[in-house]
Amino acid sequence: VFLTAEIGFMETVAKLIFFLNLPIQVFLLAYLFWTRELFNYMLFFGSLFMSAFFKMGLFPIILSTNNNVDFRKELSFILFGLVVNFLFFNFMLIYKFRRSEKQKLQLDLQKAEALQIQRSEISNDLHDDLGSVLSSIQVYADMASKDFVTGGNKTERYLQKISSGIKMAMDNIGDVIWAVRNDQVNEKSISSRIKDFFIDVFDARGIECTYEIDSASEDSITGILSRKYLLLIVKEAINNAIKHSGANCIKVKLNTIGESLHLAVEDDGKGVDEKIISSGNTFSSLRNRTSKLGGVITIQNANGQGTLVECVFPITTIREK
């Protein structure tokens, strides 16, 4: 209707819009082609076919100077272009759906594999930790039994060893349960978990421990191994401060800077002997667990000015995968 001579200036407007639209279509086709994606390639060819048949049907109408144009013939080109584009469009939808389903399945398999690896590592850690503790408990139990039968005076000491071993086993199991149950709304935070673990030690030694833990940063720790290792790193660093530095105050910081999670445990003690830091198992477990999370650990130790243990982890490694 717009291309008939009976509507006057609207014919000129329609032709103007048609020709102005040509560079837009060319740009769109060029963009689809240069994106170098298979899905866009199919969209490019479908749009190209449709555009070509549209032009074949519309050009004779637009350029015609009389009203003797065979509209049936020209409309057949336009309809054929629509059919071709419709077929391309449906094929692309099916292709995209199947590709997204395949990607989703692959992602699910990767998540399942990552979860299996995490479970395997936790199982191995739990087996190693509990295995050594339970073995020592059994040894002390046998020694206490023999000492009691022979009337010795070491039974009480052996029983204390057994009691501390049982407490250690319970703590290890509790750490694993806390790490795994990361979807519980009322689950304790890292600071609460540490407070419960060290409350008796802090009270007995008169140590003040302060926590500057950013809740958003803590919420970002969703990986099972990340939660477990970070908790153990903090506990190990505090244990070292209690055993070697003679600190009166310990400060635990956890925050996010850019794309990294920063963890720091600082004390005001006398410092730790450099031989202890560089050798032995005192700080080796800290380095080992930090490296497992793809992090970097630095230990700043000044004689008489305390010790600072700082770990930096990429955010991507502490989130659940």
Tab-separated table of C-alpha atoms in Angstrom:
chain	number	residue	atom	x	y	z
A	1	VAL	CA	0.000	0.000	0.000
A	2	PHE	CA	2.828	2.404	0.842
A	3	LEU	CA	4.392	1.896	-2.591
A	4	THR	CA	1.346	2.913	-4.591
A	5	ALA	CA	1.210	6.313	-6.206
A	6	GLU	CA	-2.117	7.036	-4.542
A	7	ILE	CA	-0.568	7.997	-1.161
A	8	GLY	CA	1.664	10.721	-2.483
A	9	PHE	CA	4.685	11.687	-0.361
A	10	MET	CA	4.512	8.437	1.668
A	11	GLU	CA	5.920	6.649	-1.373
A	12	THR	CA	9.057	8.795	-1.159
A	13	VAL	CA	9.291	8.220	2.616
A	14	ALA	CA	9.009	4.452	2.162
A	15	LYS	CA	11.739	4.412	-0.482
A	16	LEU	CA	13.963	6.612	1.697
A	17	ILE	CA	13.570	4.259	4.675
A	18	PHE	CA	14.314	1.275	2.466
A	19	PHE	CA	17.594	2.671	1.144
A	20	LEU	CA	18.709	4.049	4.523
A	21	ASN	CA	18.195	0.596	5.980
A	22	LEU	CA	20.689	-0.961	3.534
A	23	PRO	CA	23.885	0.157	5.349
A	24	ILE	CA	22.396	-1.025	8.642
A	25	GLN	CA	21.822	-4.468	7.181
A	26	VAL	CA	25.323	-4.530	5.703
A	27	PHE	CA	26.807	-3.590	9.068
A	28	LEU	CA	24.750	-6.296	10.802
A	29	LEU	CA	25.874	-8.956	8.347
A	30	ALA	CA	29.501	-7.865	8.660
A	31	TYR	CA	29.263	-7.952	12.458
A	32	LEU	CA	27.775	-11.450	12.444
A	33	PHE	CA	30.477	-12.666	10.083
A	34	TRP	CA	33.455	-11.191	11.962
A	35	THR	CA	32.358	-12.492	15.382
A	36	ARG	CA	33.724	-15.880	14.216
A	37	GLU	CA	31.107	-17.882	16.087
A	38	LEU	CA	29.340	-20.820	14.502
A	39	PHE	CA	25.951	-19.744	15.789
A	40	ASN	CA	26.375	-16.266	14.298
A	41	TYR	CA	27.638	-17.758	11.039
A	42	MET	CA	24.338	-19.602	10.645
A	43	LEU	CA	22.468	-16.432	11.536
A	44	PHE	CA	24.563	-14.583	8.945
A	45	PHE	CA	23.740	-16.964	6.096
A	46	GLY	CA	20.053	-17.099	7.031
A	47	SER	CA	19.850	-13.296	7.129
A	48	LEU	CA	21.817	-13.071	3.870
A	49	PHE	CA	19.418	-15.394	2.043
A	50	MET	CA	16.402	-13.613	3.449
A	51	SER	CA	17.814	-10.181	2.599
A	52	ALA	CA	18.707	-11.251	-0.942
A	53	PHE	CA	15.242	-12.592	-1.695
A	54	PHE	CA	13.634	-9.564	-0.074
A	55	LYS	CA	15.653	-7.280	-2.305
A	56	MET	CA	14.762	-9.365	-5.347
A	57	GLY	CA	11.108	-8.869	-4.500
A	58	LEU	CA	11.234	-5.228	-3.434
A	59	PHE	CA	13.620	-3.609	-5.889
A	60	PRO	CA	11.340	-4.006	-8.924
A	61	ILE	CA	8.483	-2.526	-6.909
A	62	ILE	CA	10.499	0.441	-5.634
A	63	LEU	CA	12.196	1.220	-8.941
A	64	SER	CA	9.033	0.788	-10.976
A	65	THR	CA	7.731	3.952	-12.663
A	66	ASN	CA	4.351	2.495	-13.465
A	67	ASN	CA	1.752	0.341	-11.831
A	68	ASN	CA	2.240	-2.653	-14.103
A	69	VAL	CA	4.419	-4.594	-11.665
A	70	ASP	CA	3.554	-8.280	-11.196
A	71	PHE	CA	3.082	-8.266	-7.403
A	72	ARG	CA	2.486	-12.024	-7.282
A	73	LYS	CA	5.922	-12.745	-8.710
A	74	GLU	CA	7.655	-10.256	-6.431
A	75	LEU	CA	5.762	-11.417	-3.364
A	76	SER	CA	6.801	-15.004	-4.105
A	77	PHE	CA	10.446	-13.941	-3.670
A	78	ILE	CA	9.614	-12.200	-0.396
A	79	LEU	CA	7.698	-15.201	0.944
A	80	PHE	CA	10.473	-17.570	-0.114
A	81	GLY	CA	12.980	-15.402	1.748
A	82	LEU	CA	10.788	-15.541	4.842
A	83	VAL	CA	10.550	-19.332	4.626
A	84	VAL	CA	14.323	-19.705	4.258
A	85	ASN	CA	14.955	-17.414	7.202
A	86	PHE	CA	12.342	-19.251	9.268
A	87	LEU	CA	14.043	-22.581	8.600
A	88	PHE	CA	17.464	-21.162	9.474
A	89	PHE	CA	16.066	-19.582	12.620
A	90	ASN	CA	14.470	-22.815	13.837
A	91	PHE	CA	17.571	-24.830	13.051
A	92	MET	CA	19.689	-22.340	15.007
A	93	LEU	CA	17.338	-22.530	17.990
A	94	ILE	CA	17.592	-26.324	18.037
A	95	TYR	CA	21.353	-26.166	17.627
A	96	LYS	CA	21.736	-23.603	20.425
A	97	PHE	CA	19.489	-25.616	22.731
A	98	ARG	CA	21.455	-28.816	22.150
A	99	ARG	CA	24.765	-26.987	22.597
A	100	SER	CA	23.598	-25.398	25.869
A	101	GLU	CA	22.396	-28.793	27.108
A	102	LYS	CA	25.766	-30.315	26.220
A	103	GLN	CA	27.616	-27.504	28.002
A	104	LYS	CA	25.371	-27.880	31.038
A	105	LEU	CA	26.021	-31.620	31.137
A	106	GLN	CA	29.768	-31.042	30.837
A	107	LEU	CA	29.638	-28.441	33.619
A	108	ASP	CA	27.696	-30.832	35.849
A	109	LEU	CA	30.286	-33.530	35.211
A	110	GLN	CA	33.105	-31.107	36.069
A	111	LYS	CA	31.342	-30.097	39.294
A	112	ALA	CA	30.778	-33.734	40.215
A	113	GLU	CA	34.424	-34.533	39.513
A	114	ALA	CA	35.615	-31.536	41.560
A	115	LEU	CA	33.322	-32.532	44.424
A	116	GLN	CA	34.628	-36.092	44.283
A	117	ILE	CA	38.204	-34.802	44.462
A	118	GLN	CA	37.308	-32.641	47.469
A	119	ARG	CA	35.643	-35.567	49.211
A	120	SER	CA	38.632	-37.771	48.469
A	121	GLU	CA	41.073	-35.225	49.911
A	122	ILE	CA	38.946	-34.694	53.015
A	123	SER	CA	38.632	-38.446	53.427
A	124	ASN	CA	42.398	-38.877	53.178
A	125	ASP	CA	43.041	-36.036	55.630
A	126	LEU	CA	40.488	-37.405	58.049
A	127	HIS	CA	41.942	-40.896	57.732
A	128	ASP	CA	45.476	-39.661	58.382
A	129	ASP	CA	44.517	-37.398	61.286
A	130	LEU	CA	42.162	-39.814	63.008
A	131	GLY	CA	44.358	-42.791	62.235
A	132	SER	CA	47.332	-41.389	64.125
A	133	VAL	CA	45.180	-40.101	66.998
A	134	LEU	CA	43.271	-43.365	67.435
A	135	SER	CA	46.490	-45.353	67.264
A	136	SER	CA	47.991	-43.257	70.055
A	137	ILE	CA	44.794	-43.633	72.096
A	138	GLN	CA	44.980	-47.407	71.724
A	139	VAL	CA	48.641	-47.423	72.760
A	140	TYR	CA	47.984	-45.265	75.835
A	141	ALA	CA	44.948	-47.384	76.729
A	142	ASP	CA	47.061	-50.559	76.667
A	143	MET	CA	49.782	-48.879	78.702
A	144	ALA	CA	47.254	-47.578	81.243
A	145	SER	CA	45.715	-51.038	81.574
A	146	LYS	CA	49.086	-52.683	82.146
A	147	ASP	CA	50.153	-49.974	84.595
A	148	PHE	CA	46.904	-50.353	86.539
A	149	VAL	CA	47.295	-54.135	86.764
A	150	THR	CA	50.905	-53.882	87.924
A	151	GLY	CA	50.075	-51.158	90.423
A	152	GLY	CA	52.154	-48.481	88.753
A	153	ASN	CA	51.785	-44.729	89.227
A	154	LYS	CA	51.500	-43.668	85.568
A	155	THR	CA	47.863	-44.608	84.991
A	156	GLU	CA	46.565	-41.078	85.528
A	157	ARG	CA	49.059	-39.624	83.054
A	158	TYR	CA	48.098	-42.191	80.432
A	159	LEU	CA	44.415	-41.415	80.972
A	160	GLN	CA	45.128	-37.716	80.449
A	161	LYS	CA	46.836	-38.593	77.167
A	162	ILE	CA	43.786	-40.610	76.163
A	163	SER	CA	41.483	-37.715	77.083
A	164	SER	CA	43.482	-35.197	75.047
A	165	GLY	CA	43.589	-37.637	72.112
A	166	ILE	CA	39.806	-38.051	72.179
A	167	LYS	CA	39.361	-34.261	72.286
A	168	MET	CA	41.682	-33.896	69.301
A	169	ALA	CA	39.739	-36.515	67.345
A	170	MET	CA	36.458	-34.786	68.141
A	171	ASP	CA	37.903	-31.445	67.041
A	172	ASN	CA	39.109	-32.950	63.754
A	173	ILE	CA	35.703	-34.451	63.053
A	174	GLY	CA	34.034	-31.169	64.026
A	175	ASP	CA	36.225	-29.238	61.585
A	176	VAL	CA	35.280	-31.568	58.744
A	177	ILE	CA	31.564	-31.369	59.571
A	178	TRP	CA	31.768	-27.566	59.779
A	179	ALA	CA	33.533	-27.384	56.403
A	180	VAL	CA	31.040	-29.674	54.666
A	181	ARG	CA	27.915	-28.031	56.094
A	182	ASN	CA	28.487	-24.721	54.343
A	183	ASP	CA	24.838	-24.312	53.354
A	184	GLN	CA	23.446	-24.181	56.868
A	185	VAL	CA	21.963	-20.787	57.756
A	186	ASN	CA	22.741	-21.106	61.444
A	187	GLU	CA	26.190	-22.644	60.967
A	188	LYS	CA	28.932	-20.985	63.016
A	189	SER	CA	31.348	-18.541	61.427
A	190	ILE	CA	35.097	-19.001	61.349
A	191	SER	CA	35.533	-16.636	64.296
A	192	SER	CA	32.919	-18.507	66.340
A	193	ARG	CA	34.561	-21.808	65.523
A	194	ILE	CA	37.970	-20.478	66.617
A	195	LYS	CA	36.558	-18.963	69.813
A	196	ASP	CA	35.003	-22.281	70.795
A	197	PHE	CA	38.257	-24.101	70.112
A	198	PHE	CA	40.615	-21.749	71.994
A	199	ILE	CA	38.352	-20.379	74.713
A	200	ASP	CA	39.894	-22.513	77.468
A	201	VAL	CA	43.451	-21.796	76.301
A	202	PHE	CA	42.863	-18.055	76.075
A	203	ASP	CA	41.299	-17.945	79.537
A	204	ALA	CA	44.042	-20.058	81.101
A	205	ARG	CA	46.867	-17.957	79.624
A	206	GLY	CA	45.190	-14.571	79.809
A	207	ILE	CA	45.408	-14.007	76.057
A	208	GLU	CA	43.107	-11.535	74.373
A	209	CYS	CA	42.076	-12.418	70.827
A	210	THR	CA	40.341	-9.906	68.567
A	211	TYR	CA	38.657	-10.672	65.252
A	212	GLU	CA	38.259	-8.357	62.275
A	213	ILE	CA	36.437	-10.664	59.889
A	214	ASP	CA	34.444	-9.190	57.027
A	215	SER	CA	31.163	-11.087	56.740
A	216	ALA	CA	30.999	-10.725	52.942
A	217	SER	CA	34.537	-12.098	52.629
A	218	GLU	CA	33.659	-15.030	54.873
A	219	ASP	CA	30.517	-15.744	52.858
A	220	SER	CA	32.658	-15.988	49.713
A	221	ILE	CA	34.451	-19.031	51.171
A	222	THR	CA	32.089	-21.674	49.815
A	223	GLY	CA	34.440	-24.473	48.763
A	224	ILE	CA	34.567	-27.406	51.166
A	225	LEU	CA	38.353	-27.699	51.078
A	226	SER	CA	38.685	-23.913	51.262
A	227	ARG	CA	36.657	-23.722	54.471
A	228	LYS	CA	38.533	-26.626	56.016
A	229	TYR	CA	42.030	-25.449	55.089
A	230	LEU	CA	41.399	-21.814	56.011
A	231	LEU	CA	40.111	-22.856	59.423
A	232	LEU	CA	43.132	-25.096	59.959
A	233	ILE	CA	45.500	-22.329	58.823
A	234	VAL	CA	44.047	-19.909	61.370
A	235	LYS	CA	44.122	-22.524	64.140
A	236	GLU	CA	47.713	-23.493	63.332
A	237	ALA	CA	48.860	-19.858	63.249
A	238	ILE	CA	47.201	-19.169	66.623
A	239	ASN	CA	48.709	-22.352	68.081
A	240	ASN	CA	52.171	-21.240	66.965
A	241	ALA	CA	51.645	-17.825	68.541
A	242	ILE	CA	50.563	-19.428	71.824
A	243	LYS	CA	53.429	-21.957	71.904
A	244	HIS	CA	56.375	-19.907	70.685
A	245	SER	CA	55.729	-16.164	70.918
A	246	GLY	CA	54.401	-15.702	74.462
A	247	ALA	CA	51.831	-13.241	73.128
A	248	ASN	CA	49.311	-11.359	75.251
A	249	CYS	CA	47.158	-10.296	72.309
A	250	ILE	CA	46.382	-12.051	69.031
A	251	LYS	CA	44.554	-10.409	66.145
A	252	VAL	CA	42.835	-12.278	63.294
A	253	LYS	CA	41.913	-10.370	60.129
A	254	LEU	CA	39.968	-11.582	57.097
A	255	ASN	CA	39.000	-9.281	54.242
A	256	THR	CA	38.857	-8.989	50.475
A	257	ILE	CA	41.098	-6.667	48.469
A	258	GLY	CA	40.345	-6.639	44.761
A	259	GLU	CA	40.177	-10.230	43.535
A	260	SER	CA	42.100	-11.672	46.504
A	261	LEU	CA	41.173	-12.879	49.969
A	262	HIS	CA	43.569	-11.697	52.676
A	263	LEU	CA	44.024	-13.591	55.932
A	264	ALA	CA	46.338	-12.321	58.671
A	265	VAL	CA	47.142	-13.602	62.161
A	266	GLU	CA	49.250	-11.163	64.178
A	267	ASP	CA	50.537	-11.303	67.743
A	268	ASP	CA	52.422	-8.950	70.072
A	269	GLY	CA	54.790	-11.558	71.452
A	270	LYS	CA	58.553	-11.843	71.496
A	271	GLY	CA	58.705	-13.362	68.018
A	272	VAL	CA	59.591	-16.838	66.863
A	273	ASP	CA	63.073	-18.229	66.425
A	274	GLU	CA	64.025	-18.153	62.733
A	275	LYS	CA	65.281	-21.735	62.980
A	276	ILE	CA	61.773	-22.834	63.981
A	277	ILE	CA	60.246	-20.948	61.041
A	278	SER	CA	62.676	-22.244	58.417
A	279	SER	CA	62.850	-25.846	59.576
A	280	GLY	CA	60.657	-28.494	61.097
A	281	ASN	CA	56.895	-29.041	60.864
A	282	THR	CA	55.828	-25.968	62.846
A	283	PHE	CA	55.174	-23.771	59.800
A	284	SER	CA	55.376	-26.388	57.031
A	285	SER	CA	51.703	-27.313	57.402
A	286	LEU	CA	50.775	-23.643	56.976
A	287	ARG	CA	52.734	-23.428	53.738
A	288	ASN	CA	51.356	-26.729	52.493
A	289	ARG	CA	47.703	-25.846	53.097
A	290	THR	CA	48.155	-22.364	51.659
A	291	SER	CA	49.672	-23.759	48.458
A	292	LYS	CA	46.815	-26.248	48.095
A	293	LEU	CA	44.445	-23.287	47.803
A	294	GLY	CA	46.710	-21.540	45.304
A	295	GLY	CA	47.705	-18.923	47.866
A	296	VAL	CA	50.909	-17.236	48.979
A	297	ILE	CA	52.063	-17.058	52.592
A	298	THR	CA	54.477	-14.559	54.145
A	299	ILE	CA	55.803	-14.668	57.695
A	300	GLN	CA	57.115	-11.424	59.155
A	301	ASN	CA	59.004	-12.018	62.361
A	302	ALA	CA	60.683	-9.305	64.432
A	303	ASN	CA	62.505	-10.012	67.662
A	304	GLY	CA	60.461	-8.556	70.500
A	305	GLN	CA	57.799	-7.150	68.166
A	306	GLY	CA	55.659	-10.163	67.463
A	307	THR	CA	54.939	-12.254	64.401
A	308	LEU	CA	52.637	-11.656	61.436
A	309	VAL	CA	51.417	-14.583	59.332
A	310	GLU	CA	49.684	-13.341	56.194
A	311	CYS	CA	48.082	-15.442	53.448
A	312	VAL	CA	46.669	-14.204	50.148
A	313	PHE	CA	44.303	-16.399	48.106
A	314	PRO	CA	42.667	-15.828	44.712
A	315	ILE	CA	38.892	-15.483	45.136
A	316	THR	CA	38.319	-18.012	42.351
A	317	THR	CA	40.064	-20.810	44.292
A	318	ILE	CA	38.065	-20.431	47.511
A	319	ARG	CA	34.649	-20.490	45.912
A	320	GLU	CA	32.767	-23.686	45.350
A	321	LYS	CA	33.400	-25.055	41.880
